[in-house]
Amino acid sequence: MRRVDRTPETRAAIRASLAVALAVSLYGVSFGALAVASGLTIWQTCVLSLFMFSGGSQFALIGVLASGGASAALPAIVGAALLGTRNGLYAIRMSPIIGGPWWRKLLAGHITIDESTAVATAQPTREAQRIGFWWTGISLFVGWNLTTLIGAIIGNALGDVRQYGLDAAAAAAFLGLLWPRLTALQPVVVAVAAAVVAAVLTPTLPAGVPILIAALVAVVVGGFNLFVKREAK
Amino acid sequence: MNTWTIVLLASICVLVLKIAGYLVPPKVVEKPAPTRITALLTIALLAGLVSIETLGSGSQIVLDARVPAVLVAAALFALRVPFVLVIIAAAVVAALIRLWA
């Protein structure tokens, strides 16, 4: 990549990138510990952070596996993939910013996630957007993988995780990923309805399936654009 | 399906979705419906996972130490306490309730 001039905008982008990467990397520890608690080995846990590298999808996969084991294989994979669809949308938005040859987009693809897209799109200039994307993505990739390994080793040493409340920590982790998205009536209605649907169906359907049916709430509400204030439409 | 197959298949799916986005013309994101449904899909899945992780125990719904722990977590998220501290607080609440019960 060509040499970048350090302007105030690009320096601010680098600072934002490192702050976000540091904060988010910290919860790689909880992912590592919870993944081992859900029955994965340390290696499997690390492979997820290396190759899947998308927090929501990773937590979803281990969440569904924890509730149903290997018999929940299909819902676990579909759930992780559905949570990964938004990365595809981020990629569409990032594509003109990244530019360049195909191999650069291929590399960018792997680090196209919530955080890199958010930092990039918050920058004022095209150059700062590009820098924000790469700095956030690469530093978070390094940090997230290191903390995943640390968490997996700690989780492995802990043994019976319920005694330490790690099952409650998993629920709290999903709540933490959800919380910043509850910014209007529509997302709140979807969240509450999906939570109720998932709980009500749990006793009657195989593990992992209720969560996929809960996802249909989003398709219905989003498709018809329900629960939006008239003037906001 | 063994766990390695699940881990690798799911990783490939998520990676392919990311890269596929770079092959799609940018006009698609200008349409509101796909963007809206994708954002809500994330919310619905996360909310469903909160509910199952809090209440599920195998194929049963139970009320145990996880419920107060998640309520404490919700209160702390509302107060904008950092993610890691909230996760630790939730674990401590559940662990203490089980210790005393």
GROMACS .gro file of C-alpha atoms in nm:
model
  334
    1MET     CA    1   0.000   0.000   0.000
    2ARG     CA    2   0.122   0.348  -0.076
    3ARG     CA    3   0.265   0.564   0.198
    4VAL     CA    4   0.003   0.766   0.382
    5ASP     CA    5   0.046   1.128   0.482
    6ARG     CA    6  -0.025   1.176   0.850
    7THR     CA    7  -0.294   1.441   0.869
    8PRO     CA    8  -0.493   1.526   1.185
    9GLU     CA    9  -0.781   1.321   1.040
   10THR     CA   10  -0.572   1.008   0.985
   11ARG     CA   11  -0.411   1.038   1.327
   12ALA     CA   12  -0.758   1.063   1.486
   13ALA     CA   13  -0.864   0.754   1.288
   14ILE     CA   14  -0.568   0.557   1.424
   15ARG     CA   15  -0.644   0.665   1.781
   16ALA     CA   16  -1.010   0.562   1.745
   17SER     CA   17  -0.904   0.229   1.593
   18LEU     CA   18  -0.671   0.138   1.876
   19ALA     CA   19  -0.922   0.241   2.145
   20VAL     CA   20  -1.195   0.027   1.991
   21ALA     CA   21  -0.963  -0.267   1.930
   22LEU     CA   22  -0.838  -0.262   2.290
   23ALA     CA   23  -1.186  -0.242   2.444
   24VAL     CA   24  -1.336  -0.512   2.222
   25SER     CA   25  -1.035  -0.744   2.249
   26LEU     CA   26  -1.094  -0.762   2.623
   27TYR     CA   27  -1.410  -0.958   2.577
   28GLY     CA   28  -1.227  -1.215   2.373
   29VAL     CA   29  -1.139  -1.347   2.720
   30SER     CA   30  -1.506  -1.412   2.794
   31PHE     CA   31  -1.552  -1.573   2.452
   32GLY     CA   32  -1.256  -1.806   2.506
   33ALA     CA   33  -1.373  -1.912   2.852
   34LEU     CA   34  -1.735  -1.962   2.744
   35ALA     CA   35  -1.639  -2.156   2.431
   36VAL     CA   36  -1.443  -2.408   2.636
   37ALA     CA   37  -1.732  -2.422   2.885
   38SER     CA   38  -1.971  -2.508   2.600
   39GLY     CA   39  -1.763  -2.814   2.515
   40LEU     CA   40  -1.511  -2.695   2.255
   41THR     CA   41  -1.142  -2.770   2.288
   42ILE     CA   42  -0.887  -2.488   2.317
   43TRP     CA   43  -0.787  -2.548   1.952
   44GLN     CA   44  -1.145  -2.538   1.824
   45THR     CA   45  -1.199  -2.216   2.017
   46CYS     CA   46  -0.891  -2.057   1.860
   47VAL     CA   47  -0.988  -2.172   1.509
   48LEU     CA   48  -1.322  -1.992   1.550
   49SER     CA   49  -1.151  -1.664   1.637
   50LEU     CA   50  -0.896  -1.706   1.357
   51PHE     CA   51  -1.127  -1.807   1.073
   52MET     CA   52  -1.480  -1.702   1.169
   53PHE     CA   53  -1.365  -1.377   1.335
   54SER     CA   54  -1.708  -1.227   1.402
   55GLY     CA   55  -1.807  -1.193   1.767
   56GLY     CA   56  -2.184  -1.232   1.731
   57SER     CA   57  -2.156  -1.543   1.512
   58GLN     CA   58  -1.893  -1.698   1.740
   59PHE     CA   59  -2.102  -1.645   2.055
   60ALA     CA   60  -2.411  -1.777   1.873
   61LEU     CA   61  -2.235  -2.094   1.763
   62ILE     CA   62  -2.114  -2.181   2.111
   63GLY     CA   63  -2.449  -2.076   2.263
   64VAL     CA   64  -2.646  -2.317   2.047
   65LEU     CA   65  -2.386  -2.594   2.091
   66ALA     CA   66  -2.401  -2.545   2.469
   67SER     CA   67  -2.780  -2.594   2.464
   68GLY     CA   68  -2.789  -2.894   2.231
   69GLY     CA   69  -2.442  -3.038   2.174
   70ALA     CA   70  -2.352  -3.193   1.839
   71SER     CA   71  -2.719  -3.280   1.774
   72ALA     CA   72  -2.777  -2.907   1.728
   73ALA     CA   73  -2.515  -2.892   1.451
   74LEU     CA   74  -2.737  -2.756   1.176
   75PRO     CA   75  -2.910  -2.482   1.380
   76ALA     CA   76  -2.572  -2.384   1.523
   77ILE     CA   77  -2.424  -2.335   1.175
   78VAL     CA   78  -2.733  -2.161   1.036
   79GLY     CA   79  -2.751  -1.932   1.342
   80ALA     CA   80  -2.386  -1.831   1.306
   81ALA     CA   81  -2.433  -1.771   0.933
   82LEU     CA   82  -2.749  -1.562   0.983
   83LEU     CA   83  -2.565  -1.342   1.233
   84GLY     CA   84  -2.285  -1.314   0.977
   85THR     CA   85  -2.512  -1.178   0.701
   86ARG     CA   86  -2.470  -0.823   0.828
   87ASN     CA   87  -2.095  -0.846   0.761
   88GLY     CA   88  -2.188  -0.902   0.396
   89LEU     CA   89  -2.386  -0.578   0.401
   90TYR     CA   90  -2.092  -0.398   0.562
   91ALA     CA   91  -1.872  -0.532   0.282
   92ILE     CA   92  -2.101  -0.381   0.019
   93ARG     CA   93  -2.070  -0.046   0.195
   94MET     CA   94  -1.691  -0.076   0.243
   95SER     CA   95  -1.616  -0.191  -0.114
   96PRO     CA   96  -1.576   0.158  -0.273
   97ILE     CA   97  -1.372   0.277   0.030
   98ILE     CA   98  -1.129  -0.017   0.013
   99GLY     CA   99  -1.087  -0.010  -0.365
  100GLY     CA  100  -0.774  -0.157  -0.521
  101PRO     CA  101  -0.710  -0.504  -0.664
  102TRP     CA  102  -0.913  -0.818  -0.580
  103TRP     CA  103  -0.658  -0.954  -0.330
  104ARG     CA  104  -0.689  -0.640  -0.118
  105LYS     CA  105  -1.067  -0.686  -0.102
  106LEU     CA  106  -1.015  -1.052  -0.015
  107LEU     CA  107  -0.795  -0.952   0.281
  108ALA     CA  108  -1.039  -0.675   0.375
  109GLY     CA  109  -1.322  -0.930   0.365
  110HIS     CA  110  -1.185  -1.123   0.657
  111ILE     CA  111  -1.178  -0.817   0.883
  112THR     CA  112  -1.511  -0.669   0.766
  113ILE     CA  113  -1.704  -0.673   1.094
  114ASP     CA  114  -1.909  -0.440   1.319
  115GLU     CA  115  -1.611  -0.258   1.466
  116SER     CA  116  -1.395  -0.198   1.155
  117THR     CA  117  -1.699  -0.075   0.959
  118ALA     CA  118  -1.818   0.147   1.245
  119VAL     CA  119  -1.478   0.315   1.293
  120ALA     CA  120  -1.429   0.357   0.917
  121THR     CA  121  -1.768   0.511   0.844
  122ALA     CA  122  -1.731   0.752   1.138
  123GLN     CA  123  -1.423   0.919   0.981
  124PRO     CA  124  -1.457   1.247   0.785
  125THR     CA  125  -1.221   1.184   0.489
  126ARG     CA  126  -1.181   0.892   0.249
  127GLU     CA  127  -0.817   0.846   0.353
  128ALA     CA  128  -0.911   0.842   0.725
  129GLN     CA  129  -1.194   0.596   0.654
  130ARG     CA  130  -0.952   0.357   0.485
  131ILE     CA  131  -0.703   0.390   0.770
  132GLY     CA  132  -0.973   0.345   1.033
  133PHE     CA  133  -1.089   0.025   0.864
  134TRP     CA  134  -0.746  -0.140   0.836
  135TRP     CA  135  -0.612  -0.030   1.174
  136THR     CA  136  -0.926  -0.140   1.360
  137GLY     CA  137  -0.957  -0.467   1.170
  138ILE     CA  138  -0.594  -0.575   1.200
  139SER     CA  139  -0.533  -0.465   1.560
  140LEU     CA  140  -0.862  -0.621   1.669
  141PHE     CA  141  -0.775  -0.944   1.485
  142VAL     CA  142  -0.447  -0.970   1.675
  143GLY     CA  143  -0.600  -0.868   2.010
  144TRP     CA  144  -0.912  -1.085   1.978
  145ASN     CA  145  -0.710  -1.397   1.896
  146LEU     CA  146  -0.466  -1.342   2.183
  147THR     CA  147  -0.743  -1.286   2.438
  148THR     CA  148  -0.942  -1.583   2.302
  149LEU     CA  149  -0.645  -1.808   2.371
  150ILE     CA  150  -0.602  -1.662   2.722
  151GLY     CA  151  -0.974  -1.707   2.794
  152ALA     CA  152  -0.974  -2.064   2.664
  153ILE     CA  153  -0.681  -2.156   2.887
  154ILE     CA  154  -0.849  -1.996   3.190
  155GLY     CA  155  -1.182  -2.166   3.109
  156ASN     CA  156  -1.008  -2.499   3.071
  157ALA     CA  157  -0.848  -2.460   3.415
  158LEU     CA  158  -1.175  -2.360   3.585
  159GLY     CA  159  -1.355  -2.694   3.544
  160ASP     CA  160  -1.720  -2.677   3.657
  161VAL     CA  161  -1.822  -2.344   3.507
  162ARG     CA  162  -2.170  -2.319   3.656
  163GLN     CA  163  -2.013  -2.285   3.998
  164TYR     CA  164  -1.846  -1.964   3.876
  165GLY     CA  165  -2.164  -1.833   3.713
  166LEU     CA  166  -2.019  -1.858   3.363
  167ASP     CA  167  -2.356  -1.970   3.223
  168ALA     CA  168  -2.507  -1.642   3.344
  169ALA     CA  169  -2.208  -1.458   3.197
  170ALA     CA  170  -2.294  -1.607   2.855
  171ALA     CA  171  -2.649  -1.470   2.875
  172ALA     CA  172  -2.511  -1.132   2.984
  173ALA     CA  173  -2.267  -1.134   2.690
  174PHE     CA  174  -2.553  -1.170   2.440
  175LEU     CA  175  -2.740  -0.894   2.621
  176GLY     CA  176  -2.430  -0.674   2.587
  177LEU     CA  177  -2.413  -0.735   2.211
  178LEU     CA  178  -2.787  -0.660   2.186
  179TRP     CA  179  -2.808  -0.352   2.411
  180PRO     CA  180  -2.654  -0.083   2.183
  181ARG     CA  181  -2.889  -0.187   1.901
  182LEU     CA  182  -3.209  -0.113   2.097
  183THR     CA  183  -3.232   0.246   1.980
  184ALA     CA  184  -3.598   0.272   1.871
  185LEU     CA  185  -3.940   0.111   1.916
  186GLN     CA  186  -3.899  -0.128   1.619
  187PRO     CA  187  -3.581  -0.303   1.744
  188VAL     CA  188  -3.721  -0.321   2.098
  189VAL     CA  189  -4.042  -0.488   1.977
  190VAL     CA  190  -3.839  -0.735   1.766
  191ALA     CA  191  -3.610  -0.816   2.060
  192VAL     CA  192  -3.893  -0.876   2.307
  193ALA     CA  193  -4.097  -1.082   2.059
  194ALA     CA  194  -3.796  -1.292   1.956
  195ALA     CA  195  -3.704  -1.357   2.320
  196VAL     CA  196  -4.061  -1.473   2.398
  197VAL     CA  197  -4.082  -1.692   2.085
  198ALA     CA  198  -3.748  -1.859   2.163
  199ALA     CA  199  -3.844  -1.933   2.526
  200VAL     CA  200  -4.196  -2.057   2.445
  201LEU     CA  201  -4.075  -2.296   2.172
  202THR     CA  202  -3.779  -2.436   2.368
  203PRO     CA  203  -3.975  -2.718   2.544
  204THR     CA  204  -4.133  -2.845   2.220
  205LEU     CA  205  -3.869  -2.816   1.946
  206PRO     CA  206  -3.516  -2.963   1.909
  207ALA     CA  207  -3.230  -2.753   2.048
  208GLY     CA  208  -3.129  -2.463   1.824
  209VAL     CA  209  -3.450  -2.459   1.619
  210PRO     CA  210  -3.641  -2.210   1.843
  211ILE     CA  211  -3.371  -1.948   1.788
  212LEU     CA  212  -3.407  -1.978   1.410
  213ILE     CA  213  -3.786  -1.940   1.432
  214ALA     CA  214  -3.736  -1.636   1.655
  215ALA     CA  215  -3.535  -1.487   1.367
  216LEU     CA  216  -3.852  -1.492   1.153
  217VAL     CA  217  -3.986  -1.213   1.376
  218ALA     CA  218  -3.723  -0.987   1.218
  219VAL     CA  219  -3.821  -1.088   0.866
  220VAL     CA  220  -4.191  -1.015   0.930
  221VAL     CA  221  -4.141  -0.686   1.117
  222GLY     CA  222  -3.864  -0.570   0.881
  223GLY     CA  223  -4.040  -0.683   0.563
  224PHE     CA  224  -4.362  -0.494   0.641
  225ASN     CA  225  -4.170  -0.222   0.830
  226LEU     CA  226  -4.403  -0.244   1.129
  227PHE     CA  227  -4.378  -0.044   1.455
  228VAL     CA  228  -4.232   0.266   1.295
  229LYS     CA  229  -4.375   0.606   1.384
  230ARG     CA  230  -4.561   0.751   1.082
  231GLU     CA  231  -4.359   1.073   1.062
  232ALA     CA  232  -4.034   0.875   1.078
  233LYS     CA  233  -4.121   0.671   0.766
  234MET     CA  234  -2.156  -3.415   1.268
  235ASN     CA  235  -1.853  -3.385   1.494
  236THR     CA  236  -1.750  -3.060   1.658
  237TRP     CA  237  -1.458  -2.994   1.422
  238THR     CA  238  -1.691  -3.022   1.119
  239ILE     CA  239  -1.936  -2.779   1.282
  240VAL     CA  240  -1.659  -2.530   1.367
  241LEU     CA  241  -1.509  -2.539   1.017
  242LEU     CA  242  -1.838  -2.535   0.822
  243ALA     CA  243  -1.975  -2.244   1.025
  244SER     CA  244  -1.646  -2.053   0.986
  245ILE     CA  245  -1.651  -2.101   0.609
  246CYS     CA  246  -2.013  -1.980   0.589
  247VAL     CA  247  -1.936  -1.662   0.786
  248LEU     CA  248  -1.618  -1.593   0.586
  249VAL     CA  249  -1.791  -1.646   0.250
  250LEU     CA  250  -2.069  -1.403   0.350
  251LYS     CA  251  -1.811  -1.132   0.428
  252ILE     CA  252  -1.625  -1.177   0.100
  253ALA     CA  253  -1.945  -1.212  -0.105
  254GLY     CA  254  -2.037  -0.857  -0.003
  255TYR     CA  255  -1.742  -0.723  -0.204
  256LEU     CA  256  -1.883  -0.887  -0.519
  257VAL     CA  257  -2.226  -0.722  -0.487
  258PRO     CA  258  -2.288  -0.387  -0.660
  259PRO     CA  259  -2.324  -0.107  -0.399
  260LYS     CA  260  -2.676  -0.019  -0.523
  261VAL     CA  261  -2.824  -0.300  -0.312
  262VAL     CA  262  -2.760  -0.119   0.017
  263GLU     CA  263  -2.948   0.185  -0.111
  264LYS     CA  264  -3.270  -0.018  -0.091
  265PRO     CA  265  -3.402   0.011   0.266
  266ALA     CA  266  -3.569  -0.331   0.311
  267PRO     CA  267  -3.262  -0.564   0.294
  268THR     CA  268  -3.064  -0.336   0.524
  269ARG     CA  269  -3.351  -0.311   0.771
  270ILE     CA  270  -3.421  -0.686   0.775
  271THR     CA  271  -3.051  -0.768   0.826
  272ALA     CA  272  -3.023  -0.527   1.120
  273LEU     CA  273  -3.341  -0.667   1.277
  274LEU     CA  274  -3.223  -1.025   1.213
  275THR     CA  275  -2.919  -0.956   1.428
  276ILE     CA  276  -3.142  -0.816   1.702
  277ALA     CA  277  -3.388  -1.107   1.692
  278LEU     CA  278  -3.112  -1.370   1.706
  279LEU     CA  279  -2.930  -1.198   1.992
  280ALA     CA  280  -3.254  -1.152   2.188
  281GLY     CA  281  -3.346  -1.517   2.131
  282LEU     CA  282  -3.004  -1.621   2.256
  283VAL     CA  283  -3.036  -1.402   2.567
  284SER     CA  284  -3.368  -1.569   2.641
  285ILE     CA  285  -3.246  -1.928   2.587
  286GLU     CA  286  -2.918  -1.874   2.773
  287THR     CA  287  -3.109  -1.721   3.066
  288LEU     CA  288  -3.403  -1.960   3.089
  289GLY     CA  289  -3.315  -2.276   2.899
  290SER     CA  290  -3.187  -2.594   3.057
  291GLY     CA  291  -3.177  -2.867   2.795
  292SER     CA  292  -3.531  -2.868   2.658
  293GLN     CA  293  -3.682  -2.713   2.971
  294ILE     CA  294  -3.745  -2.357   3.085
  295VAL     CA  295  -3.625  -2.296   3.442
  296LEU     CA  296  -3.594  -1.993   3.667
  297ASP     CA  297  -3.262  -2.005   3.854
  298ALA     CA  298  -2.966  -1.787   3.954
  299ARG     CA  299  -2.918  -1.678   3.592
  300VAL     CA  300  -3.234  -1.463   3.598
  301PRO     CA  301  -3.123  -1.218   3.871
  302ALA     CA  302  -2.773  -1.218   3.718
  303VAL     CA  303  -2.909  -1.109   3.378
  304LEU     CA  304  -3.132  -0.845   3.542
  305VAL     CA  305  -2.824  -0.703   3.716
  306ALA     CA  306  -2.642  -0.708   3.382
  307ALA     CA  307  -2.930  -0.519   3.215
  308ALA     CA  308  -2.919  -0.252   3.486
  309LEU     CA  309  -2.542  -0.214   3.447
  310PHE     CA  310  -2.562  -0.192   3.065
  311ALA     CA  311  -2.827   0.080   3.110
  312LEU     CA  312  -2.577   0.266   3.331
  313ARG     CA  313  -2.316   0.230   3.050
  314VAL     CA  314  -2.079   0.018   3.258
  315PRO     CA  315  -1.809  -0.139   3.031
  316PHE     CA  316  -1.888  -0.479   2.878
  317VAL     CA  317  -1.622  -0.683   3.059
  318LEU     CA  318  -1.719  -0.550   3.403
  319VAL     CA  319  -2.085  -0.632   3.340
  320ILE     CA  320  -1.999  -0.989   3.234
  321ILE     CA  321  -1.793  -1.037   3.550
  322ALA     CA  322  -2.071  -0.888   3.766
  323ALA     CA  323  -2.327  -1.125   3.613
  324ALA     CA  324  -2.103  -1.425   3.681
  325VAL     CA  325  -2.042  -1.314   4.041
  326VAL     CA  326  -2.414  -1.263   4.111
  327ALA     CA  327  -2.501  -1.611   3.980
  328ALA     CA  328  -2.208  -1.773   4.164
  329LEU     CA  329  -2.296  -1.608   4.496
  330ILE     CA  330  -2.664  -1.703   4.471
  331ARG     CA  331  -2.565  -2.066   4.407
  332LEU     CA  332  -2.317  -2.055   4.693
  333TRP     CA  333  -2.580  -1.933   4.940
  334ALA     CA  334  -2.873  -2.139   4.807
   0.00000   0.00000   0.00000
